[in-house]
Amino acid sequence: MIQMSLNGRVALVTGGSRGIGRAIVEKLAADGAKVAFVYNSSSTAADEIVAAQAALGFEVKAFQADVCDKAAAEKVINDVVEMWGSLDILVNNAGIIKDGLLATMDSNQWQAVIDTNLTSVFNFCQSVTRQMMSQRYGRIINMSSVAADVSNPGQANYAASKGGVEGFTRCIATELARRGITANAVAPGFIQTDMTEAVVEMAGAEIKKKIPARRLGLPEDIANAVLFFAQESSSYVTGQILKVDGGLTLGGI
Ligand code: NAP
């Protein structure tokens, strides 16, 4: 029998119904974890993932919740622990964009992105910490973006949220290291999902020219990086931000 690295582990992935989150759910389940995921409105997609994973013999459960809601985050975490007895891996992946130039960006546009991309990370990390501390084990993986470092006009809200995610991740890594809990972030470049569909349609060929790997990333490229941080064997890696961008931010081209 193949020994899978996440056998016996329990994972929770936010934004698991589509794109990168879905690939992470599938990757962690294929590697042996029981996986719960949170979605907001895509209930048909969520049901389809649960059914497809069950057909493969994997235990995957979907929870509807708004990641901006702290009480909802706490409830999901309590439900997962009640259902499966532990929570070892938390992947804060849910995110949105609402681009617009600063001069015309309204407060809702700002707040929705900060709440969904950054406050949600606080909500889930704080709620999971007590459980992980009592286990003296945990793996927290937060989704950043290369936009935290290299920003385009029109993404002040998004860049601020992802810069916040990176600072938050480094800080909690120092707080939690002595408890056997690591906290790291993955910063994707251009990945082919619903989020990038419009810009890829408009400028896909130009974007590829700027990427040394000469291709857009796939959700699975990000899931592979998440799997590294999720494993027990990465226990001495914490507070790190891993860019997964085909070389986009190396500045060589
Ligand atoms: P996506 O295809 O648009 O999927 C977003 C996911 O987040 C969906 O599952 C969505 O649920 C969920 N979500 C959004 N708001 C939510 C809320 N309030 N409560 C619960 N779930 C919510 O996005 P993606 O491209 O896979 O991006 C995933 C993460 O990677 C994001 O944090 C994004 O910022 C980051 N990222 C993406 C790229 C890229 O090129 N795609 C690059 C850098 C970073 P529903 O399906 O129910 O709406």
PDB file of C-alpha atoms and ligand atoms in Angstrom:
ATOM      1  CA  MET A   1       0.000   0.000   0.000  1.00  0.00           C
ATOM      2  CA  ILE A   2       1.235   3.519  -0.835  1.00  0.00           C
ATOM      3  CA  GLN A   3       2.029   5.578   2.297  1.00  0.00           C
ATOM      4  CA  MET A   4       0.499   9.023   1.810  1.00  0.00           C
ATOM      5  CA  SER A   5       2.002  11.925   3.736  1.00  0.00           C
ATOM      6  CA  LEU A   6      -1.291  13.310   5.067  1.00  0.00           C
ATOM      7  CA  ASN A   7      -2.843  10.039   6.227  1.00  0.00           C
ATOM      8  CA  GLY A   8      -4.810  10.651   9.447  1.00  0.00           C
ATOM      9  CA  ARG A   9      -4.676  14.437   9.064  1.00  0.00           C
ATOM     10  CA  VAL A  10      -7.691  16.755   8.936  1.00  0.00           C
ATOM     11  CA  ALA A  11      -7.631  19.839   6.701  1.00  0.00           C
ATOM     12  CA  LEU A  12      -9.881  22.873   6.194  1.00  0.00           C
ATOM     13  CA  VAL A  13      -9.633  24.940   3.004  1.00  0.00           C
ATOM     14  CA  THR A  14     -11.517  28.216   2.523  1.00  0.00           C
ATOM     15  CA  GLY A  15     -12.738  29.017  -0.988  1.00  0.00           C
ATOM     16  CA  GLY A  16     -12.575  25.364  -2.026  1.00  0.00           C
ATOM     17  CA  SER A  17     -15.384  25.396  -4.573  1.00  0.00           C
ATOM     18  CA  ARG A  18     -13.440  26.780  -7.531  1.00  0.00           C
ATOM     19  CA  GLY A  19     -10.022  27.557  -8.972  1.00  0.00           C
ATOM     20  CA  ILE A  20      -6.966  27.256  -6.731  1.00  0.00           C
ATOM     21  CA  GLY A  21      -8.967  26.208  -3.660  1.00  0.00           C
ATOM     22  CA  ARG A  22     -10.561  23.318  -5.487  1.00  0.00           C
ATOM     23  CA  ALA A  23      -7.139  22.074  -6.634  1.00  0.00           C
ATOM     24  CA  ILE A  24      -5.909  22.295  -3.019  1.00  0.00           C
ATOM     25  CA  VAL A  25      -8.896  20.282  -1.761  1.00  0.00           C
ATOM     26  CA  GLU A  26      -8.224  17.610  -4.378  1.00  0.00           C
ATOM     27  CA  LYS A  27      -4.480  17.548  -3.696  1.00  0.00           C
ATOM     28  CA  LEU A  28      -4.796  17.237   0.101  1.00  0.00           C
ATOM     29  CA  ALA A  29      -7.482  14.548  -0.219  1.00  0.00           C
ATOM     30  CA  ALA A  30      -5.399  12.584  -2.738  1.00  0.00           C
ATOM     31  CA  ASP A  31      -2.535  12.734  -0.269  1.00  0.00           C
ATOM     32  CA  GLY A  32      -4.623  11.090   2.448  1.00  0.00           C
ATOM     33  CA  ALA A  33      -6.197  13.947   4.453  1.00  0.00           C
ATOM     34  CA  LYS A  34      -9.855  14.271   5.352  1.00  0.00           C
ATOM     35  CA  VAL A  35     -10.747  17.632   3.846  1.00  0.00           C
ATOM     36  CA  ALA A  36     -13.480  20.128   4.716  1.00  0.00           C
ATOM     37  CA  PHE A  37     -13.883  23.207   2.578  1.00  0.00           C
ATOM     38  CA  VAL A  38     -15.789  26.468   2.766  1.00  0.00           C
ATOM     39  CA  TYR A  39     -17.595  28.073  -0.146  1.00  0.00           C
ATOM     40  CA  ASN A  40     -19.776  31.150  -0.334  1.00  0.00           C
ATOM     41  CA  SER A  41     -22.339  30.829  -3.126  1.00  0.00           C
ATOM     42  CA  SER A  42     -21.229  28.001  -5.455  1.00  0.00           C
ATOM     43  CA  SER A  43     -23.343  25.253  -3.897  1.00  0.00           C
ATOM     44  CA  THR A  44     -23.694  23.232  -7.125  1.00  0.00           C
ATOM     45  CA  ALA A  45     -19.924  23.185  -7.642  1.00  0.00           C
ATOM     46  CA  ALA A  46     -19.410  22.301  -3.970  1.00  0.00           C
ATOM     47  CA  ASP A  47     -21.820  19.342  -4.162  1.00  0.00           C
ATOM     48  CA  GLU A  48     -20.128  18.161  -7.336  1.00  0.00           C
ATOM     49  CA  ILE A  49     -16.676  18.191  -5.695  1.00  0.00           C
ATOM     50  CA  VAL A  50     -17.922  16.259  -2.654  1.00  0.00           C
ATOM     51  CA  ALA A  51     -19.547  13.629  -4.902  1.00  0.00           C
ATOM     52  CA  ALA A  52     -16.490  13.316  -7.178  1.00  0.00           C
ATOM     53  CA  GLN A  53     -14.147  12.938  -4.210  1.00  0.00           C
ATOM     54  CA  ALA A  54     -16.445  10.364  -2.573  1.00  0.00           C
ATOM     55  CA  ALA A  55     -16.412   8.373  -5.816  1.00  0.00           C
ATOM     56  CA  LEU A  56     -12.614   8.289  -5.527  1.00  0.00           C
ATOM     57  CA  GLY A  57     -12.928   7.034  -1.947  1.00  0.00           C
ATOM     58  CA  PHE A  58     -11.891  10.331  -0.303  1.00  0.00           C
ATOM     59  CA  GLU A  59     -13.618  12.011   2.669  1.00  0.00           C
ATOM     60  CA  VAL A  60     -14.454  15.570   1.659  1.00  0.00           C
ATOM     61  CA  LYS A  61     -17.179  17.771   3.192  1.00  0.00           C
ATOM     62  CA  ALA A  62     -18.452  21.196   2.116  1.00  0.00           C
ATOM     63  CA  PHE A  63     -19.575  24.023   4.427  1.00  0.00           C
ATOM     64  CA  GLN A  64     -21.383  27.145   3.283  1.00  0.00           C
ATOM     65  CA  ALA A  65     -20.101  30.215   5.138  1.00  0.00           C
ATOM     66  CA  ASP A  66     -19.019  33.789   4.529  1.00  0.00           C
ATOM     67  CA  VAL A  67     -15.343  33.941   5.506  1.00  0.00           C
ATOM     68  CA  CYS A  68     -15.797  37.582   6.562  1.00  0.00           C
ATOM     69  CA  ASP A  69     -18.038  36.430   9.424  1.00  0.00           C
ATOM     70  CA  LYS A  70     -16.011  35.550  12.551  1.00  0.00           C
ATOM     71  CA  ALA A  71     -18.830  33.609  14.205  1.00  0.00           C
ATOM     72  CA  ALA A  72     -19.300  31.548  11.048  1.00  0.00           C
ATOM     73  CA  ALA A  73     -15.563  30.764  10.945  1.00  0.00           C
ATOM     74  CA  GLU A  74     -15.656  29.600  14.545  1.00  0.00           C
ATOM     75  CA  LYS A  75     -18.699  27.416  13.871  1.00  0.00           C
ATOM     76  CA  VAL A  76     -17.105  25.731  10.835  1.00  0.00           C
ATOM     77  CA  ILE A  77     -13.960  24.976  12.837  1.00  0.00           C
ATOM     78  CA  ASN A  78     -15.972  23.581  15.769  1.00  0.00           C
ATOM     79  CA  ASP A  79     -18.065  21.461  13.385  1.00  0.00           C
ATOM     80  CA  VAL A  80     -14.969  20.016  11.691  1.00  0.00           C
ATOM     81  CA  VAL A  81     -13.346  19.162  15.038  1.00  0.00           C
ATOM     82  CA  GLU A  82     -16.593  17.590  16.260  1.00  0.00           C
ATOM     83  CA  MET A  83     -16.924  15.583  13.035  1.00  0.00           C
ATOM     84  CA  TRP A  84     -13.334  14.334  12.679  1.00  0.00           C
ATOM     85  CA  GLY A  85     -11.736  14.890  16.120  1.00  0.00           C
ATOM     86  CA  SER A  86      -8.931  17.288  15.139  1.00  0.00           C
ATOM     87  CA  LEU A  87      -7.928  20.049  12.735  1.00  0.00           C
ATOM     88  CA  ASP A  88      -4.316  19.838  11.588  1.00  0.00           C
ATOM     89  CA  ILE A  89      -4.126  21.919   8.413  1.00  0.00           C
ATOM     90  CA  LEU A  90      -5.811  25.264   7.704  1.00  0.00           C
ATOM     91  CA  VAL A  91      -5.555  26.791   4.236  1.00  0.00           C
ATOM     92  CA  ASN A  92      -6.883  30.357   4.031  1.00  0.00           C
ATOM     93  CA  ASN A  93      -7.435  30.585   0.294  1.00  0.00           C
ATOM     94  CA  ALA A  94     -10.741  32.443  -0.255  1.00  0.00           C
ATOM     95  CA  GLY A  95     -10.234  35.747  -1.989  1.00  0.00           C
ATOM     96  CA  ILE A  96     -11.728  38.310  -4.356  1.00  0.00           C
ATOM     97  CA  ILE A  97     -10.682  41.225  -6.527  1.00  0.00           C
ATOM     98  CA  LYS A  98     -12.592  44.464  -6.987  1.00  0.00           C
ATOM     99  CA  ASP A  99     -10.163  46.523  -9.036  1.00  0.00           C
ATOM    100  CA  GLY A 100     -10.408  50.265  -9.516  1.00  0.00           C
ATOM    101  CA  LEU A 101      -8.143  53.293  -9.504  1.00  0.00           C
ATOM    102  CA  LEU A 102      -7.718  55.020  -6.155  1.00  0.00           C
ATOM    103  CA  ALA A 103      -9.363  58.233  -7.386  1.00  0.00           C
ATOM    104  CA  THR A 104     -12.640  56.432  -7.984  1.00  0.00           C
ATOM    105  CA  MET A 105     -12.467  53.468  -5.598  1.00  0.00           C
ATOM    106  CA  ASP A 106     -15.427  53.563  -3.243  1.00  0.00           C
ATOM    107  CA  SER A 107     -15.311  52.448   0.377  1.00  0.00           C
ATOM    108  CA  ASN A 108     -17.300  49.282  -0.299  1.00  0.00           C
ATOM    109  CA  GLN A 109     -14.769  48.225  -2.932  1.00  0.00           C
ATOM    110  CA  TRP A 110     -11.978  48.762  -0.422  1.00  0.00           C
ATOM    111  CA  GLN A 111     -13.717  47.112   2.524  1.00  0.00           C
ATOM    112  CA  ALA A 112     -15.005  44.037   0.682  1.00  0.00           C
ATOM    113  CA  VAL A 113     -11.500  43.133  -0.484  1.00  0.00           C
ATOM    114  CA  ILE A 114      -9.886  43.784   2.907  1.00  0.00           C
ATOM    115  CA  ASP A 115     -12.603  41.790   4.703  1.00  0.00           C
ATOM    116  CA  THR A 116     -12.573  38.823   2.313  1.00  0.00           C
ATOM    117  CA  ASN A 117      -8.819  38.555   1.760  1.00  0.00           C
ATOM    118  CA  LEU A 118      -7.371  39.694   5.091  1.00  0.00           C
ATOM    119  CA  THR A 119      -9.908  39.799   7.922  1.00  0.00           C
ATOM    120  CA  SER A 120     -11.006  36.282   6.952  1.00  0.00           C
ATOM    121  CA  VAL A 121      -7.445  35.089   7.601  1.00  0.00           C
ATOM    122  CA  PHE A 122      -7.587  36.582  11.097  1.00  0.00           C
ATOM    123  CA  ASN A 123     -11.035  35.018  11.639  1.00  0.00           C
ATOM    124  CA  PHE A 124      -9.970  31.482  10.765  1.00  0.00           C
ATOM    125  CA  CYS A 125      -6.462  31.628  12.269  1.00  0.00           C
ATOM    126  CA  GLN A 126      -7.681  32.946  15.593  1.00  0.00           C
ATOM    127  CA  SER A 127     -10.507  30.427  15.740  1.00  0.00           C
ATOM    128  CA  VAL A 128      -8.235  27.471  14.932  1.00  0.00           C
ATOM    129  CA  THR A 129      -5.381  28.427  17.240  1.00  0.00           C
ATOM    130  CA  ARG A 130      -6.824  27.003  20.457  1.00  0.00           C
ATOM    131  CA  GLN A 131      -7.421  23.632  18.807  1.00  0.00           C
ATOM    132  CA  MET A 132      -3.958  23.516  17.210  1.00  0.00           C
ATOM    133  CA  MET A 133      -2.289  24.616  20.460  1.00  0.00           C
ATOM    134  CA  SER A 134      -4.020  21.837  22.367  1.00  0.00           C
ATOM    135  CA  GLN A 135      -2.836  19.357  19.724  1.00  0.00           C
ATOM    136  CA  ARG A 136       0.660  20.908  19.819  1.00  0.00           C
ATOM    137  CA  TYR A 137       0.509  20.528  16.041  1.00  0.00           C
ATOM    138  CA  GLY A 138      -0.711  22.611  13.157  1.00  0.00           C
ATOM    139  CA  ARG A 139      -0.019  23.786   9.639  1.00  0.00           C
ATOM    140  CA  ILE A 140      -1.430  27.176   8.604  1.00  0.00           C
ATOM    141  CA  ILE A 141      -1.064  28.178   4.958  1.00  0.00           C
ATOM    142  CA  ASN A 142      -2.326  31.574   3.814  1.00  0.00           C
ATOM    143  CA  MET A 143      -2.848  32.629   0.214  1.00  0.00           C
ATOM    144  CA  SER A 144      -1.036  35.816  -0.717  1.00  0.00           C
ATOM    145  CA  SER A 145      -0.215  37.051  -4.221  1.00  0.00           C
ATOM    146  CA  VAL A 146       2.770  38.492  -6.066  1.00  0.00           C
ATOM    147  CA  ALA A 147       0.638  41.664  -5.994  1.00  0.00           C
ATOM    148  CA  ALA A 148       1.836  42.136  -2.403  1.00  0.00           C
ATOM    149  CA  ASP A 149       5.257  43.028  -3.859  1.00  0.00           C
ATOM    150  CA  VAL A 150       4.692  44.021  -7.470  1.00  0.00           C
ATOM    151  CA  SER A 151       1.502  45.940  -7.943  1.00  0.00           C
ATOM    152  CA  ASN A 152      -0.438  47.092 -10.943  1.00  0.00           C
ATOM    153  CA  PRO A 153      -2.526  50.264 -11.060  1.00  0.00           C
ATOM    154  CA  GLY A 154      -6.076  49.576  -9.926  1.00  0.00           C
ATOM    155  CA  GLN A 155      -5.222  47.059  -7.218  1.00  0.00           C
ATOM    156  CA  ALA A 156      -4.514  49.210  -4.150  1.00  0.00           C
ATOM    157  CA  ASN A 157      -7.156  47.324  -2.144  1.00  0.00           C
ATOM    158  CA  TYR A 158      -5.915  43.910  -3.302  1.00  0.00           C
ATOM    159  CA  ALA A 159      -2.214  44.744  -2.792  1.00  0.00           C
ATOM    160  CA  ALA A 160      -2.952  46.074   0.698  1.00  0.00           C
ATOM    161  CA  SER A 161      -4.892  42.925   1.605  1.00  0.00           C
ATOM    162  CA  LYS A 162      -2.143  40.587   0.403  1.00  0.00           C
ATOM    163  CA  GLY A 163       0.648  42.666   1.985  1.00  0.00           C
ATOM    164  CA  GLY A 164      -1.377  42.362   5.179  1.00  0.00           C
ATOM    165  CA  VAL A 165      -1.611  38.588   4.788  1.00  0.00           C
ATOM    166  CA  GLU A 166       2.172  38.326   4.502  1.00  0.00           C
ATOM    167  CA  GLY A 167       2.906  40.473   7.564  1.00  0.00           C
ATOM    168  CA  PHE A 168       0.238  38.637   9.553  1.00  0.00           C
ATOM    169  CA  THR A 169       1.689  35.258   8.548  1.00  0.00           C
ATOM    170  CA  ARG A 170       5.224  36.151   9.616  1.00  0.00           C
ATOM    171  CA  CYS A 171       3.990  37.525  12.927  1.00  0.00           C
ATOM    172  CA  ILE A 172       1.852  34.535  13.931  1.00  0.00           C
ATOM    173  CA  ALA A 173       4.673  32.205  12.862  1.00  0.00           C
ATOM    174  CA  THR A 174       6.793  33.664  15.663  1.00  0.00           C
ATOM    175  CA  GLU A 175       3.923  33.344  18.154  1.00  0.00           C
ATOM    176  CA  LEU A 176       3.067  29.739  17.317  1.00  0.00           C
ATOM    177  CA  ALA A 177       6.410  28.083  16.528  1.00  0.00           C
ATOM    178  CA  ARG A 178       6.997  26.798  20.067  1.00  0.00           C
ATOM    179  CA  ARG A 179       3.610  25.021  19.964  1.00  0.00           C
ATOM    180  CA  GLY A 180       4.474  22.877  16.967  1.00  0.00           C
ATOM    181  CA  ILE A 181       2.450  25.081  14.609  1.00  0.00           C
ATOM    182  CA  THR A 182       3.907  26.512  11.402  1.00  0.00           C
ATOM    183  CA  ALA A 183       2.434  29.425   9.427  1.00  0.00           C
ATOM    184  CA  ASN A 184       3.508  30.092   5.864  1.00  0.00           C
ATOM    185  CA  ALA A 185       2.087  31.768   2.772  1.00  0.00           C
ATOM    186  CA  VAL A 186       2.036  31.006  -0.920  1.00  0.00           C
ATOM    187  CA  ALA A 187       2.151  33.942  -3.346  1.00  0.00           C
ATOM    188  CA  PRO A 188       0.883  32.913  -6.785  1.00  0.00           C
ATOM    189  CA  GLY A 189       1.606  34.765  -9.993  1.00  0.00           C
ATOM    190  CA  PHE A 190      -0.874  34.545 -12.901  1.00  0.00           C
ATOM    191  CA  ILE A 191      -2.948  31.401 -12.426  1.00  0.00           C
ATOM    192  CA  GLN A 192      -5.693  30.311 -14.803  1.00  0.00           C
ATOM    193  CA  THR A 193      -8.947  30.605 -12.824  1.00  0.00           C
ATOM    194  CA  ASP A 194     -12.221  32.548 -12.929  1.00  0.00           C
ATOM    195  CA  MET A 195     -10.406  35.401 -11.153  1.00  0.00           C
ATOM    196  CA  THR A 196      -8.009  36.013 -14.047  1.00  0.00           C
ATOM    197  CA  GLU A 197     -10.305  34.981 -16.910  1.00  0.00           C
ATOM    198  CA  ALA A 198     -11.091  38.506 -18.120  1.00  0.00           C
ATOM    199  CA  VAL A 199      -7.521  39.811 -18.067  1.00  0.00           C
ATOM    200  CA  VAL A 200      -6.192  36.640 -19.693  1.00  0.00           C
ATOM    201  CA  GLU A 201      -8.779  36.934 -22.434  1.00  0.00           C
ATOM    202  CA  MET A 202      -7.729  40.541 -23.034  1.00  0.00           C
ATOM    203  CA  ALA A 203      -3.942  40.207 -22.697  1.00  0.00           C
ATOM    204  CA  GLY A 204      -3.011  36.525 -22.284  1.00  0.00           C
ATOM    205  CA  ALA A 205      -0.319  36.527 -24.962  1.00  0.00           C
ATOM    206  CA  GLU A 206       1.341  39.678 -23.551  1.00  0.00           C
ATOM    207  CA  ILE A 207       1.266  38.273 -20.024  1.00  0.00           C
ATOM    208  CA  LYS A 208       2.931  35.027 -21.122  1.00  0.00           C
ATOM    209  CA  LYS A 209       5.795  37.008 -22.687  1.00  0.00           C
ATOM    210  CA  LYS A 210       6.555  38.482 -19.234  1.00  0.00           C
ATOM    211  CA  ILE A 211       6.710  35.062 -17.573  1.00  0.00           C
ATOM    212  CA  PRO A 212      10.086  33.303 -17.933  1.00  0.00           C
ATOM    213  CA  ALA A 213       8.288  29.908 -17.870  1.00  0.00           C
ATOM    214  CA  ARG A 214       6.220  31.188 -20.842  1.00  0.00           C
ATOM    215  CA  ARG A 215       2.961  29.840 -19.519  1.00  0.00           C
ATOM    216  CA  LEU A 216       0.253  30.807 -17.078  1.00  0.00           C
ATOM    217  CA  GLY A 217       0.174  28.866 -13.836  1.00  0.00           C
ATOM    218  CA  LEU A 218      -2.337  26.133 -13.203  1.00  0.00           C
ATOM    219  CA  PRO A 219      -4.251  25.747  -9.929  1.00  0.00           C
ATOM    220  CA  GLU A 220      -2.324  22.519  -9.386  1.00  0.00           C
ATOM    221  CA  ASP A 221       0.980  24.430  -9.393  1.00  0.00           C
ATOM    222  CA  ILE A 222      -0.248  26.262  -6.299  1.00  0.00           C
ATOM    223  CA  ALA A 223      -1.709  23.131  -4.709  1.00  0.00           C
ATOM    224  CA  ASN A 224       1.722  21.469  -4.975  1.00  0.00           C
ATOM    225  CA  ALA A 225       3.303  24.304  -2.976  1.00  0.00           C
ATOM    226  CA  VAL A 226       0.526  24.133  -0.379  1.00  0.00           C
ATOM    227  CA  LEU A 227       1.098  20.396  -0.037  1.00  0.00           C
ATOM    228  CA  PHE A 228       4.748  21.031   0.843  1.00  0.00           C
ATOM    229  CA  PHE A 229       3.802  23.371   3.708  1.00  0.00           C
ATOM    230  CA  ALA A 230       0.976  21.042   4.825  1.00  0.00           C
ATOM    231  CA  GLN A 231       3.221  18.065   5.457  1.00  0.00           C
ATOM    232  CA  GLU A 232       4.659  17.050   8.826  1.00  0.00           C
ATOM    233  CA  SER A 233       8.114  16.990   7.221  1.00  0.00           C
ATOM    234  CA  SER A 234       8.105  20.786   6.699  1.00  0.00           C
ATOM    235  CA  SER A 235       8.119  21.351  10.483  1.00  0.00           C
ATOM    236  CA  TYR A 236      11.234  23.587  10.469  1.00  0.00           C
ATOM    237  CA  VAL A 237       9.876  25.930   7.783  1.00  0.00           C
ATOM    238  CA  THR A 238       7.804  28.776   9.184  1.00  0.00           C
ATOM    239  CA  GLY A 239       7.035  32.414   8.447  1.00  0.00           C
ATOM    240  CA  GLN A 240       7.988  31.981   4.798  1.00  0.00           C
ATOM    241  CA  ILE A 241       6.334  33.406   1.703  1.00  0.00           C
ATOM    242  CA  LEU A 242       6.796  31.162  -1.330  1.00  0.00           C
ATOM    243  CA  LYS A 243       6.285  32.792  -4.723  1.00  0.00           C
ATOM    244  CA  VAL A 244       4.908  30.367  -7.296  1.00  0.00           C
ATOM    245  CA  ASP A 245       4.935  32.439 -10.450  1.00  0.00           C
ATOM    246  CA  GLY A 246       7.023  30.822 -13.194  1.00  0.00           C
ATOM    247  CA  GLY A 247       9.705  33.448 -12.562  1.00  0.00           C
ATOM    248  CA  LEU A 248       7.395  36.440 -13.185  1.00  0.00           C
ATOM    249  CA  THR A 249       8.846  38.512 -10.337  1.00  0.00           C
ATOM    250  CA  LEU A 250      12.533  37.756 -10.958  1.00  0.00           C
ATOM    251  CA  GLY A 251      12.857  40.839 -13.110  1.00  0.00           C
ATOM    252  CA  GLY A 252      14.970  39.096 -15.711  1.00  0.00           C
ATOM    253  CA  ILE A 253      12.867  39.938 -18.721  1.00  0.00           C
TER     254      ILE A 253
HETATM  255  P1  NAP B   1     -11.645  32.128  -7.736  1.00  0.00           P
HETATM  256  O1  NAP B   1     -11.514  31.141  -8.819  1.00  0.00           O
HETATM  257  O2  NAP B   1     -12.378  33.400  -7.985  1.00  0.00           O
HETATM  258  O3  NAP B   1     -12.283  31.381  -6.452  1.00  0.00           O
HETATM  259  C1  NAP B   1     -12.479  32.108  -5.265  1.00  0.00           C
HETATM  260  C2  NAP B   1     -12.944  31.172  -4.166  1.00  0.00           C
HETATM  261  O4  NAP B   1     -13.097  31.936  -2.954  1.00  0.00           O
HETATM  262  C3  NAP B   1     -14.296  30.530  -4.454  1.00  0.00           C
HETATM  263  O5  NAP B   1     -14.295  29.221  -3.931  1.00  0.00           O
HETATM  264  C4  NAP B   1     -15.265  31.427  -3.668  1.00  0.00           C
HETATM  265  O6  NAP B   1     -16.458  30.773  -3.250  1.00  0.00           O
HETATM  266  C5  NAP B   1     -14.423  31.743  -2.455  1.00  0.00           C
HETATM  267  N1  NAP B   1     -14.888  32.953  -1.757  1.00  0.00           N
HETATM  268  C6  NAP B   1     -14.856  34.236  -2.218  1.00  0.00           C
HETATM  269  N2  NAP B   1     -15.419  35.060  -1.306  1.00  0.00           N
HETATM  270  C7  NAP B   1     -15.822  34.269  -0.270  1.00  0.00           C
HETATM  271  C8  NAP B   1     -16.493  34.532   0.966  1.00  0.00           C
HETATM  272  N3  NAP B   1     -16.864  35.774   1.332  1.00  0.00           N
HETATM  273  N4  NAP B   1     -16.748  33.485   1.786  1.00  0.00           N
HETATM  274  C9  NAP B   1     -16.406  32.213   1.424  1.00  0.00           C
HETATM  275  N5  NAP B   1     -15.773  31.919   0.280  1.00  0.00           N
HETATM  276  C10 NAP B   1     -15.491  32.937  -0.564  1.00  0.00           C
HETATM  277  O7  NAP B   1     -10.198  32.588  -7.198  1.00  0.00           O
HETATM  278  P2  NAP B   1      -8.760  31.911  -7.377  1.00  0.00           P
HETATM  279  O8  NAP B   1      -8.121  32.492  -8.558  1.00  0.00           O
HETATM  280  O9  NAP B   1      -8.863  30.449  -7.225  1.00  0.00           O
HETATM  281  O10 NAP B   1      -8.009  32.548  -6.109  1.00  0.00           O
HETATM  282  C11 NAP B   1      -7.849  31.857  -4.887  1.00  0.00           C
HETATM  283  C12 NAP B   1      -6.876  32.651  -4.001  1.00  0.00           C
HETATM  284  O11 NAP B   1      -5.627  32.796  -4.684  1.00  0.00           O
HETATM  285  C13 NAP B   1      -7.343  34.053  -3.663  1.00  0.00           C
HETATM  286  O12 NAP B   1      -6.963  34.386  -2.345  1.00  0.00           O
HETATM  287  C14 NAP B   1      -6.573  34.923  -4.650  1.00  0.00           C
HETATM  288  O13 NAP B   1      -6.412  36.248  -4.193  1.00  0.00           O
HETATM  289  C15 NAP B   1      -5.272  34.161  -4.729  1.00  0.00           C
HETATM  290  N6  NAP B   1      -4.512  34.458  -5.951  1.00  0.00           N
HETATM  291  C16 NAP B   1      -5.006  34.098  -7.181  1.00  0.00           C
HETATM  292  C17 NAP B   1      -4.252  34.382  -8.314  1.00  0.00           C
HETATM  293  C18 NAP B   1      -4.694  34.022  -9.690  1.00  0.00           C
HETATM  294  O14 NAP B   1      -3.962  34.346 -10.657  1.00  0.00           O
HETATM  295  N7  NAP B   1      -5.827  33.349  -9.887  1.00  0.00           N
HETATM  296  C19 NAP B   1      -3.010  35.029  -8.190  1.00  0.00           C
HETATM  297  C20 NAP B   1      -2.558  35.372  -6.915  1.00  0.00           C
HETATM  298  C21 NAP B   1      -3.319  35.078  -5.806  1.00  0.00           C
HETATM  299  P3  NAP B   1     -17.758  30.722  -4.252  1.00  0.00           P
HETATM  300  O15 NAP B   1     -17.372  29.786  -5.367  1.00  0.00           O
HETATM  301  O16 NAP B   1     -18.855  30.193  -3.429  1.00  0.00           O
HETATM  302  O17 NAP B   1     -17.942  32.114  -4.749  1.00  0.00           O
END
